[in-house]
Tab-separated table of C-alpha atoms in Angstrom:
chain	number	residue	atom	x	y	z
A	1	MET	CA	0.000	0.000	0.000
A	2	LYS	CA	2.859	2.410	0.764
A	3	LYS	CA	4.412	1.743	-2.674
A	4	ILE	CA	1.103	2.399	-4.419
A	5	PHE	CA	0.627	5.660	-2.454
A	6	ILE	CA	4.060	7.003	-3.376
A	7	LEU	CA	3.681	6.125	-7.062
A	8	ALA	CA	0.232	7.733	-7.148
A	9	LEU	CA	1.700	10.846	-5.529
A	10	LEU	CA	4.398	11.082	-8.187
A	11	LEU	CA	1.874	10.696	-11.010
A	12	SER	CA	-0.576	13.243	-9.614
A	13	LEU	CA	2.091	15.844	-8.949
A	14	SER	CA	3.717	15.463	-12.354
A	15	SER	CA	0.543	16.808	-13.960
A	16	CYS	CA	1.232	20.290	-12.477
A	17	ASN	CA	4.423	20.646	-14.498
A	18	THR	CA	3.748	22.737	-17.604
A	19	ASN	CA	7.105	21.853	-19.201
A	20	ASP	CA	7.882	18.774	-21.257
A	21	ASN	CA	10.780	17.948	-18.947
A	22	LYS	CA	10.071	16.007	-15.784
A	23	ALA	CA	11.097	17.272	-12.370
A	24	ASP	CA	13.730	15.370	-10.419
A	25	GLY	CA	11.480	14.944	-7.384
A	26	TYR	CA	7.911	15.490	-6.198
A	27	GLY	CA	6.560	15.927	-2.703
A	28	ASN	CA	4.820	18.139	-0.153
A	29	PHE	CA	5.898	20.860	2.242
A	30	GLU	CA	5.940	20.091	5.953
A	31	ALA	CA	6.986	21.748	9.201
A	32	THR	CA	7.668	20.616	12.750
A	33	GLU	CA	4.339	21.031	14.535
A	34	VAL	CA	4.358	21.328	18.331
A	35	THR	CA	1.221	20.772	20.403
A	36	ILE	CA	1.292	22.843	23.597
A	37	SER	CA	-0.562	21.140	26.455
A	38	ALA	CA	-1.635	22.230	29.917
A	39	GLU	CA	0.735	21.493	32.811
A	40	ALA	CA	-1.859	22.162	35.525
A	41	ASN	CA	-5.514	21.541	36.359
A	42	GLY	CA	-8.153	24.226	36.673
A	43	LYS	CA	-10.013	27.003	34.899
A	44	ILE	CA	-8.237	28.894	32.117
A	45	GLU	CA	-8.197	32.526	33.238
A	46	PHE	CA	-7.061	33.781	29.828
A	47	LEU	CA	-5.554	32.467	26.594
A	48	ARG	CA	-4.481	35.372	24.384
A	49	LEU	CA	-3.871	33.826	20.965
A	50	GLU	CA	-5.741	33.091	17.762
A	51	GLU	CA	-5.062	30.927	14.738
A	52	GLY	CA	-2.565	32.672	12.473
A	53	ASP	CA	-0.906	34.658	15.281
A	54	VAL	CA	2.899	34.720	15.244
A	55	LEU	CA	4.172	34.152	18.799
A	56	ALA	CA	7.594	34.921	20.217
A	57	PRO	CA	9.376	32.327	22.364
A	58	LYS	CA	9.324	32.460	26.183
A	59	THR	CA	6.222	34.704	26.259
A	60	GLN	CA	3.193	34.129	28.484
A	61	VAL	CA	0.016	33.648	26.451
A	62	GLY	CA	-2.305	32.308	29.128
A	63	LEU	CA	-2.905	31.433	32.771
A	64	ILE	CA	-4.627	28.607	34.634
A	65	ASP	CA	-6.271	29.517	37.954
A	66	THR	CA	-3.744	29.449	40.827
A	67	THR	CA	-6.026	30.446	43.741
A	68	GLN	CA	-5.914	27.107	45.565
A	69	LEU	CA	-2.174	26.778	44.995
A	70	TYR	CA	-1.677	30.255	46.494
A	71	PHE	CA	-3.703	29.352	49.615
A	72	ASN	CA	-1.781	26.098	50.059
A	73	LYS	CA	1.495	27.985	49.801
A	74	GLN	CA	0.383	30.557	52.398
A	75	GLN	CA	-0.522	27.720	54.772
A	76	LEU	CA	2.947	26.219	54.367
A	77	VAL	CA	4.577	29.619	54.929
A	78	ALA	CA	2.605	29.981	58.177
A	79	SER	CA	3.719	26.508	59.307
A	80	LYS	CA	7.298	27.409	58.547
A	81	GLY	CA	6.945	30.567	60.647
A	82	THR	CA	5.628	28.537	63.589
A	83	VAL	CA	8.601	26.193	63.442
A	84	PHE	CA	10.999	29.107	63.215
A	85	SER	CA	9.441	30.664	66.320
A	86	LYS	CA	10.237	27.471	68.251
A	87	SER	CA	13.780	27.554	66.976
A	88	LYS	CA	14.055	31.229	67.886
A	89	ASN	CA	13.193	30.461	71.511
A	90	VAL	CA	15.850	27.769	71.618
A	91	LEU	CA	18.436	30.066	70.058
A	92	SER	CA	17.642	32.769	72.607
A	93	GLN	CA	18.398	30.271	75.385
A	94	ILE	CA	21.718	29.500	73.719
A	95	ASN	CA	22.552	33.214	73.555
A	96	VAL	CA	21.828	33.607	77.272
A	97	LEU	CA	24.020	30.616	78.152
A	98	GLN	CA	26.830	31.853	75.913
A	99	GLU	CA	26.798	35.239	77.645
A	100	GLN	CA	26.952	33.487	81.016
A	101	LEU	CA	29.823	31.347	79.772
A	102	LYS	CA	31.652	34.446	78.536
A	103	THR	CA	31.380	36.058	81.992
A	104	THR	CA	32.369	32.817	83.735
A	105	LEU	CA	35.482	32.414	81.560
A	106	ILE	CA	36.599	35.920	82.544
A	107	GLU	CA	36.070	35.035	86.189
A	108	GLN	CA	37.979	31.764	85.705
A	109	LYS	CA	40.984	33.591	84.278
A	110	ARG	CA	40.946	36.079	87.170
A	111	ILE	CA	40.845	33.295	89.781
A	112	GLN	CA	43.625	31.362	88.039
A	113	ASN	CA	45.816	34.476	88.139
A	114	MET	CA	45.032	34.948	91.813
A	115	PHE	CA	45.846	31.289	92.508
A	116	ALA	CA	49.197	31.717	90.793
A	117	GLU	CA	49.917	34.572	93.238
A	118	ASN	CA	48.634	32.542	96.212
A	119	ALA	CA	45.641	34.896	96.515
A	120	ALA	CA	43.036	32.192	95.843
A	121	THR	CA	42.510	28.636	96.966
A	122	LYS	CA	42.479	25.438	94.903
A	123	ARG	CA	38.839	25.002	95.839
A	124	GLN	CA	37.946	28.299	94.150
A	125	VAL	CA	39.767	27.212	91.000
A	126	ASP	CA	37.888	23.880	90.940
A	127	GLU	CA	34.527	25.565	91.517
A	128	ILE	CA	34.962	28.039	88.627
A	129	GLU	CA	36.120	25.265	86.277
A	130	GLY	CA	33.018	23.293	87.248
A	131	LYS	CA	30.783	26.249	86.356
A	132	VAL	CA	32.471	26.538	82.948
A	133	ASN	CA	31.966	22.832	82.255
A	134	VAL	CA	28.309	22.977	83.286
A	135	LEU	CA	27.574	25.939	81.017
A	136	GLN	CA	29.328	24.265	78.071
A	137	GLU	CA	27.275	21.099	78.544
A	138	GLN	CA	24.067	23.128	78.812
A	139	ILE	CA	24.843	24.857	75.503
A	140	LYS	CA	25.441	21.475	73.823
A	141	SER	CA	22.162	20.167	75.219
A	142	VAL	CA	20.135	23.144	73.945
A	143	LYS	CA	21.757	22.882	70.496
A	144	THR	CA	20.712	19.233	70.398
A	145	GLN	CA	17.123	20.299	71.111
A	146	ASN	CA	17.256	22.763	68.193
A	147	ALA	CA	18.387	20.174	65.614
A	148	PRO	CA	14.998	18.361	65.230
A	149	ILE	CA	13.226	21.722	65.043
A	150	VAL	CA	15.459	22.783	62.137
A	151	ASN	CA	14.781	19.447	60.439
A	152	GLU	CA	11.039	20.188	60.585
A	153	VAL	CA	11.619	23.204	58.351
A	154	LYS	CA	13.285	21.293	55.503
A	155	PRO	CA	10.215	19.292	54.314
A	156	ILE	CA	8.098	22.444	54.570
A	157	GLU	CA	10.563	24.334	52.374
A	158	VAL	CA	10.446	21.492	49.832
A	159	GLN	CA	6.641	21.722	49.776
A	160	ILE	CA	6.837	25.477	49.228
A	161	GLU	CA	9.223	24.950	46.297
A	162	LYS	CA	6.788	22.386	44.898
A	163	MET	CA	3.957	24.922	45.131
A	164	ASP	CA	6.096	27.562	43.412
A	165	ASP	CA	6.784	25.106	40.595
A	166	GLN	CA	3.069	24.319	40.201
A	167	ILE	CA	2.220	28.018	40.161
A	168	GLN	CA	4.880	28.623	37.505
A	169	LYS	CA	3.510	25.753	35.406
A	170	SER	CA	0.045	27.302	35.636
A	171	LYS	CA	1.407	30.050	33.421
A	172	ILE	CA	1.021	29.070	29.768
A	173	ILE	CA	4.405	29.957	28.272
A	174	ASN	CA	4.892	29.685	24.525
A	175	PRO	CA	8.148	27.725	24.026
A	176	ILE	CA	9.125	28.494	20.430
A	177	LYS	CA	8.789	31.139	17.760
A	178	GLY	CA	6.061	30.176	15.324
A	179	THR	CA	2.589	30.570	13.890
A	180	VAL	CA	-0.492	29.251	15.687
A	181	LEU	CA	-1.984	26.515	13.486
A	182	ALA	CA	-4.900	25.484	15.695
A	183	LYS	CA	-6.503	26.564	18.968
A	184	TYR	CA	-8.175	23.858	21.076
A	185	SER	CA	-9.251	25.718	24.242
A	186	GLU	CA	-10.802	29.026	25.245
A	187	ALA	CA	-10.767	31.209	28.354
A	188	ASN	CA	-13.048	30.091	31.224
A	189	GLU	CA	-12.896	26.438	30.140
A	190	ILE	CA	-11.739	23.779	32.617
A	191	THR	CA	-8.527	22.109	31.531
A	192	ALA	CA	-6.440	19.240	32.885
A	193	PHE	CA	-2.800	18.201	32.888
A	194	GLY	CA	-1.780	17.070	29.394
A	195	LYS	CA	-4.851	18.485	27.623
A	196	PRO	CA	-3.877	20.195	24.309
A	197	LEU	CA	-4.306	23.969	24.274
A	198	TYR	CA	-2.966	24.952	20.849
A	199	LYS	CA	-0.667	23.832	18.042
A	200	ILE	CA	2.232	25.923	16.746
A	201	ALA	CA	4.889	25.557	14.046
A	202	ASP	CA	7.761	27.668	12.755
A	203	ILE	CA	6.880	28.107	9.076
A	204	SER	CA	9.465	30.783	8.314
A	205	GLU	CA	11.487	27.950	6.792
A	206	MET	CA	9.631	24.998	5.300
A	207	THR	CA	10.819	21.482	4.590
A	208	LEU	CA	9.970	19.908	1.248
A	209	ARG	CA	9.989	16.121	1.461
A	210	VAL	CA	10.429	14.711	-2.042
A	211	TYR	CA	11.062	11.243	-3.412
A	212	VAL	CA	13.754	10.480	-5.968
A	213	SER	CA	14.616	7.295	-7.815
A	214	GLU	CA	17.691	5.199	-7.139
A	215	THR	CA	19.322	6.446	-10.352
A	216	GLN	CA	19.057	10.062	-9.172
A	217	LEU	CA	20.886	9.569	-5.870
A	218	SER	CA	24.267	10.136	-7.484
A	219	LYS	CA	23.165	13.637	-8.566
A	220	ILE	CA	22.387	15.025	-5.114
A	221	LYS	CA	24.204	15.465	-1.817
A	222	THR	CA	23.607	17.166	1.512
A	223	GLY	CA	24.090	20.951	1.336
A	224	GLN	CA	23.472	21.083	-2.415
A	225	LYS	CA	21.409	23.968	-3.863
A	226	VAL	CA	18.323	22.954	-5.862
A	227	SER	CA	15.347	24.681	-7.466
A	228	VAL	CA	11.870	24.278	-6.010
A	229	LYS	CA	8.709	25.059	-7.983
A	230	ILE	CA	5.093	25.431	-6.909
A	231	ASP	CA	1.945	26.074	-8.929
A	232	ALA	CA	1.164	29.760	-9.506
A	233	GLU	CA	-1.737	31.564	-11.201
A	234	LYS	CA	-0.148	31.663	-14.665
A	235	ASP	CA	3.110	29.766	-14.494
A	236	MET	CA	5.200	28.128	-11.779
A	237	LYS	CA	6.888	30.021	-8.936
A	238	TYR	CA	10.563	29.376	-8.244
A	239	TYR	CA	12.391	29.098	-4.907
A	240	GLU	CA	15.928	28.227	-3.946
A	241	GLY	CA	16.280	25.235	-1.683
A	242	THR	CA	19.057	23.403	0.149
A	243	VAL	CA	19.202	19.626	0.526
A	244	SER	CA	19.347	18.962	4.290
A	245	TRP	CA	18.855	15.175	4.472
A	246	ILE	CA	18.900	12.122	2.222
A	247	SER	CA	17.396	8.818	3.317
A	248	SER	CA	19.843	5.939	3.566
A	249	SER	CA	17.207	3.318	2.719
A	250	ALA	CA	14.403	2.857	0.197
A	251	GLU	CA	10.833	3.639	1.119
A	252	PHE	CA	9.779	0.003	0.551
A	253	THR	CA	11.556	-3.350	0.555
A	254	PRO	CA	12.568	-4.489	-2.965
A	255	LYS	CA	12.148	-8.041	-4.253
A	256	ILE	CA	14.996	-10.481	-3.847
A	257	ILE	CA	15.428	-10.781	-7.618
A	258	GLN	CA	14.958	-7.608	-9.634
A	259	THR	CA	15.143	-6.623	-13.231
A	260	LYS	CA	16.818	-3.370	-14.239
A	261	GLU	CA	13.372	-1.787	-14.737
A	262	GLU	CA	12.230	-2.785	-11.213
A	263	ARG	CA	15.293	-1.216	-9.612
A	264	VAL	CA	14.375	2.157	-11.127
A	265	ASN	CA	11.072	2.071	-9.199
A	266	LEU	CA	12.853	2.267	-5.840
A	267	VAL	CA	12.365	5.720	-4.259
A	268	TYR	CA	14.299	7.511	-1.506
A	269	ALA	CA	13.143	10.377	0.665
A	270	VAL	CA	14.994	13.707	0.474
A	271	LYS	CA	14.409	16.825	2.612
A	272	VAL	CA	14.925	20.291	1.124
A	273	LYS	CA	14.931	23.450	3.261
A	274	VAL	CA	13.173	26.437	1.636
A	275	LYS	CA	12.768	29.988	2.983
A	276	ASN	CA	9.070	30.839	3.187
A	277	ASP	CA	7.912	34.171	1.760
A	278	GLY	CA	4.396	33.548	3.040
A	279	SER	CA	3.172	31.601	0.015
A	280	LEU	CA	4.280	28.158	1.179
A	281	LYS	CA	1.798	26.156	3.256
A	282	ILE	CA	1.956	22.836	5.082
A	283	GLY	CA	0.876	20.039	2.754
A	284	MET	CA	1.350	22.092	-0.441
A	285	PRO	CA	2.689	20.017	-3.385
A	286	ALA	CA	5.939	21.063	-5.051
A	287	GLU	CA	8.638	19.924	-7.442
A	288	MET	CA	12.399	19.728	-6.990
A	289	TRP	CA	14.750	20.385	-9.899
A	290	ILE	CA	18.441	19.573	-9.755
A	291	ALA	CA	20.598	22.077	-11.630
A	292	PRO	CA	22.559	20.410	-14.446
C-alpha cells in the first residue's frame, strides 16, 4: 500500500508541471508542529492567541487559575513561621548561656591568676572550672534540642518549592517562535494536565519532502542547492532550496530478484529546506529540480 501511495503521488504531482521535462522529485511541504498542552488543572483565566498569530518564544500567552495553589502555599509559609518561632526560643536560650559562659570564663581567668599569686585557693579554682563545664554542657544540650526543630523546616521548604513550581507551570508559556496553526481551548474552560491547548509551528522555513529514484541519488548530496517550484496563477513560482537530508534506505523493501526496470522504481526520501515568503503552506505540493 505504501508503494502504491508514493507512485500515485508522483503521477498526480507530475501533472502540475507545464514543461515537457520532468522534475527530479515530487513531494509536499511540511513543518515541525508542536502541540502545547496544559501542565496544571483548573479554569483557564485567559488564553491570548488566535489561529494565524505569530508568537515569540518564552512569552506568556495564558494562565490557569492558581487560587488554591496560592492558599496552600500561604498555609505552608505559616507553618514554617511557627517552626521558626520554636527555633528562635531555643536560640535565645543559647545566647543567654553563651553570655553566662563568657562572663564565667573571665572570672575563671581572674581566679587562676590569683591562685598563681597565692591569693586564691584550689577550691575556688575547681569551683569556677566546674561552672564553665556545666555551662558548656548546657549549651550542647540546647543545640541538640534545636536540631529536630530545624529538620522540621526542611520538608516544609520542599513543599513550598513544589507549590512555586506548580504556580509557575500554571502560566502558559509559549516555548518556540512560530505561527499558531490550531486553537483547542478558550478562556473560562476547565482544563487538565496534558490536555492540548494549541498547536504551533515555525513556518518561516519549510521542509519539502520529495522522493527520488535510485538512479538520481548520485546527482544530489547534503548541502546542495536545488530549485523548487510550486503552482502559480499563470506559471510556476521558483524558490531556492538546500538539501538537508537524504534517506539511507528505500521507502519500501525491494524483491529479492529484480530486473533493471524494477530497480528504477525504488524511491528515496529527500528533505529540502526552503525559505518561506508567506506563500508556502503545510501540505502544499511542489517539485524539486536539480541544476545540471
